[in-house]
Amino acid sequence: MAPLTDEQRLVRDSVREFADAEVAPLAAQIDIEHRPPLETVPKLAELGLLGMIVPAEYGGSGTDTLSYIIAIEELARACATTAVMVEAHTSLATWPILAFGTAQQRDRWLPALATGEKLGAFALTEPGAGTDAGAVATTAVREGEEYVLNGQKVFITGGGYAEVFIVIARTSHEGAPHKGLSAFIVERDTPGFTVGEGERKLGIRASSTPPLMFSDVRIPAGALLGNEGDGFKIAMATLDGGRTGIAAQAVGIAQGALEASIAYAKQRVQFGKPIGAQQAIQWMLADMSTDIEAGRQLTYLAAGLEDSGEPFGEAAARAKLFCGQMASRVTGMAIQIHGGNGYTEAYPVERAYRDAKITEIYEGTNEVQRMIIAKSLLR
């Protein structure tokens, strides 16, 4: 990778300063309370972090993908939940409208999403359709100038507060299952659309992930994103970019754990000297740093390919696969360096350890990433 530009370094430094001042102080409390940090949203919007990839004509910052990825990494270094709030809103809800929306849809939705007036979410996963996205059972039946939605979604990041949803539903039962899917833009206040109770999770506890229920939800035909039958294509393209964001989240979680471990190794004294003087601790820190930098380069490579207009799906899969595993490994070593203290909520590495695991699961499990990489190798 080429060195970061002056603009990208400015993004990194300004988001890090913001994260240290505004995000990190809330991280432990919102984790304990299982609540999203909605009080941070106006501040994220003011800094332009909710519309980074959106062109200026729609009220966004118009930055490149790599700058956005750097911002996600810096937010995750302080709080994994805040990072995934921004990532899901941007990569999974805003980007599909930017990439596949009509001029009318872009004009209507992008300014509100870019400025944080409205937050977005992506609704694909169902009780019977997770990794097997083609098994989506939620239906959208055309009736005149409307579609009628019926079904349920689960594990929807941002579902508890989002006002704009990209919903993948079945419009046809003919042919291969994945060919009958379509994508729709659905507003939260549409009659028949209800949001259930949020999940209580192992990690990223403050992230809102409730089920969504659709009972005869009528939406205008103009809410169709792309064409009928494009849903699977739109979902997979959306997840490609989202995976780079999750890789960045994993890098940020690991970086935060490393920095906490370095600080602890300098101040924790055993056998008359700081534990950082022990070779066993030094080697763990060296391995952690090396793993993180490898993951960062894989992630930046995927973002750079997207910026250059080249295929990046395989690179994104590699980055997410490696970084998810890396974050779990690095945060585990951070716990080890902290010893018994690391197993308590008094130290941030305990939360980092729990938060890291989800990066191996959502937006495509490790096994899915391996399938994508292998398929490309054998093509």
mmCIF file of C-alpha atoms in Angstrom:
data_model
loop_
_atom_site.group_PDB
_atom_site.id
_atom_site.type_symbol
_atom_site.label_atom_id
_atom_site.label_comp_id
_atom_site.label_asym_id
_atom_site.label_seq_id
_atom_site.Cartn_x
_atom_site.Cartn_y
_atom_site.Cartn_z
ATOM 1 C CA MET A 1 0.000 0.000 0.000
ATOM 2 C CA ALA A 2 1.121 3.550 -0.751
ATOM 3 C CA PRO A 3 1.554 5.879 2.229
ATOM 4 C CA LEU A 4 -1.571 7.654 3.426
ATOM 5 C CA THR A 5 -2.278 11.018 1.845
ATOM 6 C CA ASP A 6 -2.349 14.195 3.908
ATOM 7 C CA GLU A 7 -6.162 14.097 3.818
ATOM 8 C CA GLN A 8 -6.266 10.493 5.038
ATOM 9 C CA ARG A 9 -3.862 11.248 7.869
ATOM 10 C CA LEU A 10 -6.059 14.193 8.833
ATOM 11 C CA VAL A 11 -9.091 11.878 8.958
ATOM 12 C CA ARG A 12 -7.166 9.418 11.125
ATOM 13 C CA ASP A 13 -5.947 12.057 13.556
ATOM 14 C CA SER A 14 -9.226 13.960 13.839
ATOM 15 C CA VAL A 15 -11.347 10.833 14.326
ATOM 16 C CA ARG A 16 -8.887 9.489 16.895
ATOM 17 C CA GLU A 17 -9.071 12.753 18.822
ATOM 18 C CA PHE A 18 -12.881 12.672 18.650
ATOM 19 C CA ALA A 19 -13.016 9.012 19.692
ATOM 20 C CA ASP A 20 -10.772 9.608 22.693
ATOM 21 C CA ALA A 21 -12.795 12.627 23.819
ATOM 22 C CA GLU A 22 -16.383 11.646 23.007
ATOM 23 C CA VAL A 23 -16.600 7.894 22.359
ATOM 24 C CA ALA A 24 -14.234 6.151 24.779
ATOM 25 C CA PRO A 25 -15.718 7.729 27.944
ATOM 26 C CA LEU A 26 -19.112 6.136 27.190
ATOM 27 C CA ALA A 27 -17.902 2.722 26.045
ATOM 28 C CA ALA A 28 -17.916 0.839 29.335
ATOM 29 C CA GLN A 29 -21.224 2.265 30.568
ATOM 30 C CA ILE A 30 -23.236 1.605 27.396
ATOM 31 C CA ASP A 31 -21.850 -1.937 27.365
ATOM 32 C CA ILE A 32 -23.128 -2.511 30.896
ATOM 33 C CA GLU A 33 -26.490 -0.889 30.126
ATOM 34 C CA HIS A 34 -26.953 -2.630 26.745
ATOM 35 C CA ARG A 35 -27.984 0.654 25.129
ATOM 36 C CA PRO A 36 -26.819 2.336 21.933
ATOM 37 C CA PRO A 37 -24.970 5.660 22.395
ATOM 38 C CA LEU A 38 -27.578 7.740 20.589
ATOM 39 C CA GLU A 39 -26.323 10.880 22.345
ATOM 40 C CA THR A 40 -23.183 10.551 20.191
ATOM 41 C CA VAL A 41 -25.089 10.585 16.891
ATOM 42 C CA PRO A 42 -25.352 14.399 16.563
ATOM 43 C CA LYS A 43 -21.620 14.666 17.237
ATOM 44 C CA LEU A 44 -20.851 11.989 14.648
ATOM 45 C CA ALA A 45 -23.027 13.879 12.181
ATOM 46 C CA GLU A 46 -21.364 17.214 12.954
ATOM 47 C CA LEU A 47 -17.965 15.687 12.218
ATOM 48 C CA GLY A 48 -19.318 14.352 8.921
ATOM 49 C CA LEU A 49 -18.853 10.700 9.876
ATOM 50 C CA LEU A 50 -22.361 9.589 8.901
ATOM 51 C CA GLY A 51 -22.058 10.683 5.282
ATOM 52 C CA MET A 52 -18.410 10.110 4.457
ATOM 53 C CA ILE A 53 -19.017 8.127 1.256
ATOM 54 C CA VAL A 54 -21.911 10.321 0.095
ATOM 55 C CA PRO A 55 -21.113 12.969 -2.555
ATOM 56 C CA ALA A 56 -21.266 16.614 -1.490
ATOM 57 C CA GLU A 57 -24.284 17.215 -3.744
ATOM 58 C CA TYR A 58 -26.322 15.061 -1.346
ATOM 59 C CA GLY A 59 -24.918 16.604 1.812
ATOM 60 C CA GLY A 60 -22.079 14.147 2.393
ATOM 61 C CA SER A 61 -18.339 14.509 2.765
ATOM 62 C CA GLY A 62 -17.487 12.779 -0.514
ATOM 63 C CA THR A 63 -14.417 11.057 0.911
ATOM 64 C CA ASP A 64 -12.752 7.986 -0.538
ATOM 65 C CA THR A 65 -13.412 4.496 0.811
ATOM 66 C CA LEU A 66 -10.035 4.249 2.523
ATOM 67 C CA SER A 67 -10.680 7.414 4.537
ATOM 68 C CA TYR A 68 -14.003 5.952 5.661
ATOM 69 C CA ILE A 69 -12.323 2.658 6.614
ATOM 70 C CA ILE A 70 -9.705 4.539 8.637
ATOM 71 C CA ALA A 71 -12.510 6.325 10.488
ATOM 72 C CA ILE A 72 -14.211 3.016 11.346
ATOM 73 C CA GLU A 73 -10.911 1.653 12.644
ATOM 74 C CA GLU A 74 -10.359 4.678 14.878
ATOM 75 C CA LEU A 75 -13.899 4.548 16.276
ATOM 76 C CA ALA A 76 -13.569 0.809 16.981
ATOM 77 C CA ARG A 77 -10.315 1.405 18.817
ATOM 78 C CA ALA A 78 -12.405 3.322 21.378
ATOM 79 C CA CYS A 79 -15.775 1.544 21.139
ATOM 80 C CA ALA A 80 -16.726 -1.339 18.857
ATOM 81 C CA THR A 81 -20.434 -0.541 19.164
ATOM 82 C CA THR A 82 -20.067 3.038 17.957
ATOM 83 C CA ALA A 83 -17.989 1.804 15.030
ATOM 84 C CA VAL A 84 -20.603 -0.731 13.935
ATOM 85 C CA MET A 85 -23.370 1.871 14.290
ATOM 86 C CA VAL A 86 -21.574 4.029 11.732
ATOM 87 C CA GLU A 87 -20.552 1.052 9.582
ATOM 88 C CA ALA A 88 -24.056 -0.438 9.310
ATOM 89 C CA HIS A 89 -25.612 2.961 8.627
ATOM 90 C CA THR A 90 -23.039 3.778 5.948
ATOM 91 C CA SER A 91 -22.051 0.516 4.245
ATOM 92 C CA LEU A 92 -25.312 -1.393 4.577
ATOM 93 C CA ALA A 93 -28.033 1.255 4.328
ATOM 94 C CA THR A 94 -26.638 4.364 2.644
ATOM 95 C CA TRP A 95 -24.355 2.700 0.096
ATOM 96 C CA PRO A 96 -27.075 0.556 -1.599
ATOM 97 C CA ILE A 97 -29.166 3.659 -2.255
ATOM 98 C CA LEU A 98 -26.120 5.479 -3.616
ATOM 99 C CA ALA A 99 -25.135 2.513 -5.791
ATOM 100 C CA PHE A 100 -28.525 1.222 -6.983
ATOM 101 C CA GLY A 101 -31.063 3.957 -6.276
ATOM 102 C CA THR A 102 -32.855 6.051 -8.876
ATOM 103 C CA ALA A 103 -32.230 9.782 -9.023
ATOM 104 C CA GLN A 104 -35.479 10.296 -7.139
ATOM 105 C CA GLN A 105 -34.514 7.815 -4.414
ATOM 106 C CA ARG A 106 -31.099 9.410 -4.001
ATOM 107 C CA ASP A 107 -32.585 12.886 -3.757
ATOM 108 C CA ARG A 108 -35.112 11.746 -1.182
ATOM 109 C CA TRP A 109 -32.981 9.598 1.117
ATOM 110 C CA LEU A 110 -29.294 10.437 0.837
ATOM 111 C CA PRO A 111 -29.365 13.968 2.321
ATOM 112 C CA ALA A 112 -31.189 12.751 5.435
ATOM 113 C CA LEU A 113 -28.862 9.769 5.827
ATOM 114 C CA ALA A 114 -25.680 11.731 5.140
ATOM 115 C CA THR A 115 -26.459 14.379 7.740
ATOM 116 C CA GLY A 116 -27.697 11.987 10.412
ATOM 117 C CA GLU A 117 -31.246 13.332 10.278
ATOM 118 C CA LYS A 118 -32.197 9.698 9.749
ATOM 119 C CA LEU A 119 -30.219 6.542 10.478
ATOM 120 C CA GLY A 120 -30.371 3.454 8.300
ATOM 121 C CA ALA A 121 -30.268 -0.323 8.670
ATOM 122 C CA PHE A 122 -30.043 -3.390 6.423
ATOM 123 C CA ALA A 123 -32.558 -6.225 6.845
ATOM 124 C CA LEU A 124 -31.492 -9.504 5.253
ATOM 125 C CA THR A 125 -31.131 -12.148 7.988
ATOM 126 C CA GLU A 126 -34.149 -14.223 9.029
ATOM 127 C CA PRO A 127 -34.713 -17.076 11.501
ATOM 128 C CA GLY A 128 -34.229 -19.529 8.626
ATOM 129 C CA ALA A 129 -31.976 -17.478 6.365
ATOM 130 C CA GLY A 130 -28.584 -16.466 7.699
ATOM 131 C CA THR A 131 -25.601 -17.762 5.765
ATOM 132 C CA ASP A 132 -28.089 -19.154 3.234
ATOM 133 C CA ALA A 133 -29.304 -15.781 2.015
ATOM 134 C CA GLY A 134 -31.217 -17.408 -0.828
ATOM 135 C CA ALA A 135 -33.609 -18.918 1.728
ATOM 136 C CA VAL A 136 -35.252 -15.559 2.528
ATOM 137 C CA ALA A 137 -38.947 -16.182 3.231
ATOM 138 C CA THR A 138 -40.207 -12.612 3.733
ATOM 139 C CA THR A 139 -42.484 -11.864 0.773
ATOM 140 C CA ALA A 140 -43.302 -8.741 -1.215
ATOM 141 C CA VAL A 141 -46.409 -9.156 -3.372
ATOM 142 C CA ARG A 142 -47.230 -6.561 -6.019
ATOM 143 C CA GLU A 143 -50.753 -5.159 -5.774
ATOM 144 C CA GLY A 144 -51.303 -2.339 -8.216
ATOM 145 C CA GLU A 145 -48.924 0.507 -7.394
ATOM 146 C CA GLU A 146 -47.907 -1.048 -4.076
ATOM 147 C CA TYR A 147 -46.022 -4.004 -2.659
ATOM 148 C CA VAL A 148 -47.324 -5.822 0.416
ATOM 149 C CA LEU A 149 -44.597 -7.074 2.756
ATOM 150 C CA ASN A 150 -45.039 -10.009 5.149
ATOM 151 C CA GLY A 151 -42.352 -11.771 7.180
ATOM 152 C CA GLN A 152 -39.726 -11.387 9.868
ATOM 153 C CA LYS A 153 -36.076 -10.343 10.096
ATOM 154 C CA VAL A 154 -33.643 -10.956 12.977
ATOM 155 C CA PHE A 155 -30.278 -9.645 14.219
ATOM 156 C CA ILE A 156 -30.761 -6.304 12.465
ATOM 157 C CA THR A 157 -28.000 -3.897 13.491
ATOM 158 C CA GLY A 158 -29.549 -0.521 14.240
ATOM 159 C CA GLY A 159 -33.065 -1.908 14.093
ATOM 160 C CA GLY A 160 -34.017 -0.326 17.396
ATOM 161 C CA TYR A 161 -33.471 3.244 16.218
ATOM 162 C CA ALA A 162 -33.107 3.285 12.407
ATOM 163 C CA GLU A 163 -35.780 5.067 10.376
ATOM 164 C CA VAL A 164 -34.791 3.842 6.905
ATOM 165 C CA PHE A 165 -34.406 0.122 6.160
ATOM 166 C CA ILE A 166 -33.095 -1.748 3.135
ATOM 167 C CA VAL A 167 -35.263 -4.873 3.209
ATOM 168 C CA ILE A 168 -34.591 -7.981 1.110
ATOM 169 C CA ALA A 169 -37.816 -9.853 0.301
ATOM 170 C CA ARG A 170 -39.049 -12.521 -2.083
ATOM 171 C CA THR A 171 -41.020 -11.310 -5.087
ATOM 172 C CA SER A 172 -40.979 -14.598 -7.016
ATOM 173 C CA HIS A 173 -40.910 -18.320 -6.257
ATOM 174 C CA GLU A 174 -39.916 -19.280 -9.799
ATOM 175 C CA GLY A 175 -36.440 -20.484 -10.752
ATOM 176 C CA ALA A 176 -33.441 -20.582 -8.420
ATOM 177 C CA PRO A 177 -34.336 -19.269 -4.927
ATOM 178 C CA HIS A 178 -31.831 -16.417 -4.971
ATOM 179 C CA LYS A 179 -33.201 -15.103 -8.287
ATOM 180 C CA GLY A 180 -36.596 -14.345 -6.761
ATOM 181 C CA LEU A 181 -35.336 -11.748 -4.278
ATOM 182 C CA SER A 182 -35.762 -7.985 -4.492
ATOM 183 C CA ALA A 183 -34.664 -5.018 -2.373
ATOM 184 C CA PHE A 184 -36.906 -2.300 -0.955
ATOM 185 C CA ILE A 185 -36.515 0.965 0.951
ATOM 186 C CA VAL A 186 -38.917 0.843 3.889
ATOM 187 C CA GLU A 187 -39.695 3.582 6.405
ATOM 188 C CA ARG A 188 -40.000 2.748 10.076
ATOM 189 C CA ASP A 189 -43.379 4.419 10.558
ATOM 190 C CA THR A 190 -45.122 2.398 7.828
ATOM 191 C CA PRO A 191 -48.296 0.757 9.243
ATOM 192 C CA GLY A 192 -47.820 -2.933 9.985
ATOM 193 C CA PHE A 193 -44.044 -2.593 10.512
ATOM 194 C CA THR A 194 -43.082 -3.323 14.131
ATOM 195 C CA VAL A 195 -39.782 -3.721 15.945
ATOM 196 C CA GLY A 196 -39.346 -6.385 18.635
ATOM 197 C CA GLU A 197 -37.249 -6.624 21.775
ATOM 198 C CA GLY A 198 -33.505 -6.323 21.252
ATOM 199 C CA GLU A 199 -31.116 -9.220 21.826
ATOM 200 C CA ARG A 200 -28.820 -9.321 24.871
ATOM 201 C CA LYS A 201 -25.471 -10.398 23.497
ATOM 202 C CA LEU A 202 -22.017 -11.579 24.533
ATOM 203 C CA GLY A 203 -20.261 -8.608 22.899
ATOM 204 C CA ILE A 204 -21.071 -5.265 21.263
ATOM 205 C CA ARG A 205 -23.819 -5.259 23.879
ATOM 206 C CA ALA A 206 -24.770 -1.665 23.189
ATOM 207 C CA SER A 207 -25.514 -2.431 19.537
ATOM 208 C CA SER A 208 -29.255 -2.606 18.893
ATOM 209 C CA THR A 209 -30.137 -5.862 17.052
ATOM 210 C CA PRO A 210 -33.892 -6.478 17.396
ATOM 211 C CA PRO A 211 -36.189 -8.537 15.167
ATOM 212 C CA LEU A 212 -38.392 -6.751 12.634
ATOM 213 C CA MET A 213 -41.934 -7.877 11.822
ATOM 214 C CA PHE A 214 -43.869 -7.068 8.660
ATOM 215 C CA SER A 215 -47.613 -7.686 8.698
ATOM 216 C CA ASP A 216 -49.331 -6.546 5.482
ATOM 217 C CA VAL A 217 -46.948 -3.611 5.220
ATOM 218 C CA ARG A 218 -47.881 -1.586 2.158
ATOM 219 C CA ILE A 219 -45.095 0.327 0.457
ATOM 220 C CA PRO A 220 -45.200 2.235 -2.842
ATOM 221 C CA ALA A 221 -43.846 0.558 -5.952
ATOM 222 C CA GLY A 222 -41.282 3.376 -6.068
ATOM 223 C CA ALA A 223 -39.677 1.885 -2.950
ATOM 224 C CA LEU A 224 -38.236 -0.944 -5.053
ATOM 225 C CA LEU A 225 -34.437 -0.585 -5.160
ATOM 226 C CA GLY A 226 -33.112 -1.648 -8.544
ATOM 227 C CA ASN A 227 -35.308 -4.067 -10.467
ATOM 228 C CA GLU A 228 -37.350 -7.029 -9.332
ATOM 229 C CA GLY A 229 -34.990 -9.978 -8.967
ATOM 230 C CA ASP A 230 -31.974 -7.783 -8.158
ATOM 231 C CA GLY A 231 -32.208 -8.339 -4.409
ATOM 232 C CA PHE A 232 -29.581 -11.039 -4.087
ATOM 233 C CA LYS A 233 -27.144 -9.115 -6.299
ATOM 234 C CA ILE A 234 -27.699 -5.941 -4.276
ATOM 235 C CA ALA A 235 -27.310 -7.799 -0.975
ATOM 236 C CA MET A 236 -24.071 -9.491 -2.012
ATOM 237 C CA ALA A 237 -22.568 -6.274 -3.397
ATOM 238 C CA THR A 238 -23.540 -4.478 -0.196
ATOM 239 C CA LEU A 239 -21.943 -7.154 1.966
ATOM 240 C CA ASP A 240 -18.702 -7.020 -0.046
ATOM 241 C CA GLY A 241 -18.166 -3.411 0.996
ATOM 242 C CA GLY A 242 -19.510 -4.066 4.470
ATOM 243 C CA ARG A 243 -16.905 -6.760 5.029
ATOM 244 C CA THR A 244 -14.109 -4.249 4.587
ATOM 245 C CA GLY A 245 -15.794 -2.163 7.260
ATOM 246 C CA ILE A 246 -15.992 -5.120 9.647
ATOM 247 C CA ALA A 247 -12.320 -5.899 8.996
ATOM 248 C CA ALA A 248 -11.551 -2.299 9.974
ATOM 249 C CA GLN A 249 -13.654 -2.719 13.098
ATOM 250 C CA ALA A 250 -11.626 -5.821 14.000
ATOM 251 C CA VAL A 251 -8.357 -3.944 13.457
ATOM 252 C CA GLY A 252 -9.561 -1.112 15.674
ATOM 253 C CA ILE A 253 -10.646 -3.462 18.474
ATOM 254 C CA ALA A 254 -7.254 -5.184 18.353
ATOM 255 C CA GLN A 255 -5.363 -1.873 18.268
ATOM 256 C CA GLY A 256 -7.179 -0.644 21.345
ATOM 257 C CA ALA A 257 -6.350 -3.892 23.159
ATOM 258 C CA LEU A 258 -2.686 -3.591 22.187
ATOM 259 C CA GLU A 259 -2.435 -0.022 23.434
ATOM 260 C CA ALA A 260 -4.074 -0.980 26.733
ATOM 261 C CA SER A 261 -1.657 -3.916 27.048
ATOM 262 C CA ILE A 262 1.407 -1.738 26.426
ATOM 263 C CA ALA A 263 0.288 0.712 29.090
ATOM 264 C CA TYR A 264 -0.383 -2.101 31.543
ATOM 265 C CA ALA A 265 2.955 -3.801 30.829
ATOM 266 C CA LYS A 266 4.752 -0.573 31.695
ATOM 267 C CA GLN A 267 3.015 0.036 35.015
ATOM 268 C CA ARG A 268 2.333 -3.470 36.379
ATOM 269 C CA VAL A 269 5.269 -4.529 38.584
ATOM 270 C CA GLN A 270 6.087 -8.158 39.376
ATOM 271 C CA PHE A 271 9.343 -9.577 40.758
ATOM 272 C CA GLY A 272 10.595 -6.036 41.278
ATOM 273 C CA LYS A 273 10.210 -4.720 37.717
ATOM 274 C CA PRO A 274 7.509 -3.882 35.158
ATOM 275 C CA ILE A 275 6.179 -6.997 33.425
ATOM 276 C CA GLY A 276 7.089 -5.346 30.121
ATOM 277 C CA ALA A 277 10.708 -6.179 30.944
ATOM 278 C CA GLN A 278 9.861 -9.896 30.755
ATOM 279 C CA GLN A 279 10.609 -11.535 27.413
ATOM 280 C CA ALA A 280 7.345 -13.502 27.517
ATOM 281 C CA ILE A 281 5.356 -10.251 27.603
ATOM 282 C CA GLN A 282 7.557 -8.587 24.996
ATOM 283 C CA TRP A 283 7.026 -11.438 22.547
ATOM 284 C CA MET A 284 3.256 -11.304 22.995
ATOM 285 C CA LEU A 285 3.270 -7.554 22.324
ATOM 286 C CA ALA A 286 5.466 -8.049 19.256
ATOM 287 C CA ASP A 287 3.142 -10.749 17.887
ATOM 288 C CA MET A 288 0.072 -8.608 18.562
ATOM 289 C CA SER A 289 1.566 -5.612 16.774
ATOM 290 C CA THR A 290 2.632 -7.704 13.780
ATOM 291 C CA ASP A 291 -0.789 -9.341 13.470
ATOM 292 C CA ILE A 292 -2.555 -5.986 13.634
ATOM 293 C CA GLU A 293 -0.366 -4.422 10.960
ATOM 294 C CA ALA A 294 -0.908 -7.405 8.652
ATOM 295 C CA GLY A 295 -4.658 -7.082 9.112
ATOM 296 C CA ARG A 296 -4.545 -3.341 8.572
ATOM 297 C CA GLN A 297 -2.717 -3.750 5.270
ATOM 298 C CA LEU A 298 -5.192 -6.381 4.044
ATOM 299 C CA THR A 299 -8.055 -4.051 4.959
ATOM 300 C CA TYR A 300 -6.525 -0.987 3.358
ATOM 301 C CA LEU A 301 -5.797 -3.032 0.227
ATOM 302 C CA ALA A 302 -9.472 -3.976 -0.130
ATOM 303 C CA ALA A 303 -10.515 -0.350 0.378
ATOM 304 C CA GLY A 304 -7.919 0.832 -2.140
ATOM 305 C CA LEU A 305 -9.176 -1.625 -4.753
ATOM 306 C CA GLU A 306 -12.714 -0.351 -4.286
ATOM 307 C CA ASP A 307 -11.517 3.237 -4.659
ATOM 308 C CA SER A 308 -9.725 2.375 -7.894
ATOM 309 C CA GLY A 309 -12.810 0.712 -9.352
ATOM 310 C CA GLU A 310 -11.231 -2.740 -9.410
ATOM 311 C CA PRO A 311 -12.897 -5.954 -8.161
ATOM 312 C CA PHE A 312 -12.483 -6.078 -4.396
ATOM 313 C CA GLY A 313 -14.810 -8.825 -3.148
ATOM 314 C CA GLU A 314 -12.092 -11.434 -2.728
ATOM 315 C CA ALA A 315 -9.780 -8.930 -1.026
ATOM 316 C CA ALA A 316 -12.586 -7.906 1.332
ATOM 317 C CA ALA A 317 -13.238 -11.557 2.184
ATOM 318 C CA ARG A 318 -9.539 -12.109 2.908
ATOM 319 C CA ALA A 319 -9.390 -9.012 5.088
ATOM 320 C CA LYS A 320 -12.475 -9.940 7.082
ATOM 321 C CA LEU A 321 -11.392 -13.564 7.527
ATOM 322 C CA PHE A 322 -7.911 -12.654 8.728
ATOM 323 C CA CYS A 323 -8.891 -9.636 10.817
ATOM 324 C CA GLY A 324 -11.725 -11.382 12.620
ATOM 325 C CA GLN A 325 -9.470 -14.224 13.671
ATOM 326 C CA MET A 326 -6.670 -11.781 14.422
ATOM 327 C CA ALA A 327 -8.847 -9.644 16.698
ATOM 328 C CA SER A 328 -9.928 -12.677 18.712
ATOM 329 C CA ARG A 329 -6.311 -13.817 18.978
ATOM 330 C CA VAL A 330 -4.917 -10.400 19.919
ATOM 331 C CA THR A 331 -7.577 -9.619 22.513
ATOM 332 C CA GLY A 332 -6.972 -13.063 24.020
ATOM 333 C CA MET A 333 -3.300 -12.203 24.420
ATOM 334 C CA ALA A 334 -4.309 -8.851 25.920
ATOM 335 C CA ILE A 335 -6.281 -10.710 28.591
ATOM 336 C CA GLN A 336 -3.231 -12.908 29.235
ATOM 337 C CA ILE A 337 -0.949 -9.904 29.669
ATOM 338 C CA HIS A 338 -3.386 -8.369 32.152
ATOM 339 C CA GLY A 339 -3.693 -11.640 34.044
ATOM 340 C CA GLY A 340 -6.570 -11.764 36.530
ATOM 341 C CA ASN A 341 -7.204 -8.037 36.109
ATOM 342 C CA GLY A 342 -7.926 -8.609 32.432
ATOM 343 C CA TYR A 343 -10.774 -10.921 33.364
ATOM 344 C CA THR A 344 -12.630 -8.113 35.124
ATOM 345 C CA GLU A 345 -14.792 -5.273 33.816
ATOM 346 C CA ALA A 346 -12.375 -2.805 35.411
ATOM 347 C CA TYR A 347 -10.074 -3.102 32.386
ATOM 348 C CA PRO A 348 -11.133 -2.478 28.759
ATOM 349 C CA VAL A 349 -9.520 -5.633 27.367
ATOM 350 C CA GLU A 350 -12.331 -7.730 28.862
ATOM 351 C CA ARG A 351 -14.843 -5.868 26.704
ATOM 352 C CA ALA A 352 -12.537 -5.976 23.686
ATOM 353 C CA TYR A 353 -12.269 -9.759 24.019
ATOM 354 C CA ARG A 354 -16.057 -10.106 23.941
ATOM 355 C CA ASP A 355 -16.508 -7.561 21.172
ATOM 356 C CA ALA A 356 -13.938 -9.192 18.892
ATOM 357 C CA LYS A 357 -15.794 -12.481 18.434
ATOM 358 C CA ILE A 358 -18.670 -11.023 16.434
ATOM 359 C CA THR A 359 -16.267 -9.905 13.696
ATOM 360 C CA GLU A 360 -15.857 -13.595 12.839
ATOM 361 C CA ILE A 361 -19.613 -14.019 12.451
ATOM 362 C CA TYR A 362 -21.638 -11.098 11.097
ATOM 363 C CA GLU A 363 -21.642 -9.927 7.482
ATOM 364 C CA GLY A 364 -20.554 -13.449 6.555
ATOM 365 C CA THR A 365 -18.977 -16.019 8.867
ATOM 366 C CA ASN A 366 -15.360 -17.120 8.540
ATOM 367 C CA GLU A 367 -16.613 -20.170 6.679
ATOM 368 C CA VAL A 368 -18.412 -17.998 4.111
ATOM 369 C CA GLN A 369 -15.254 -15.935 3.581
ATOM 370 C CA ARG A 370 -13.285 -19.125 2.938
ATOM 371 C CA MET A 371 -15.917 -20.208 0.409
ATOM 372 C CA ILE A 372 -15.609 -16.876 -1.412
ATOM 373 C CA ILE A 373 -11.800 -17.000 -1.473
ATOM 374 C CA ALA A 374 -11.648 -20.643 -2.547
ATOM 375 C CA LYS A 375 -14.247 -20.148 -5.278
ATOM 376 C CA SER A 376 -12.175 -17.303 -6.696
ATOM 377 C CA LEU A 377 -8.983 -19.382 -6.567
ATOM 378 C CA LEU A 378 -10.600 -22.308 -8.339
ATOM 379 C CA ARG A 379 -12.515 -20.261 -10.923
#
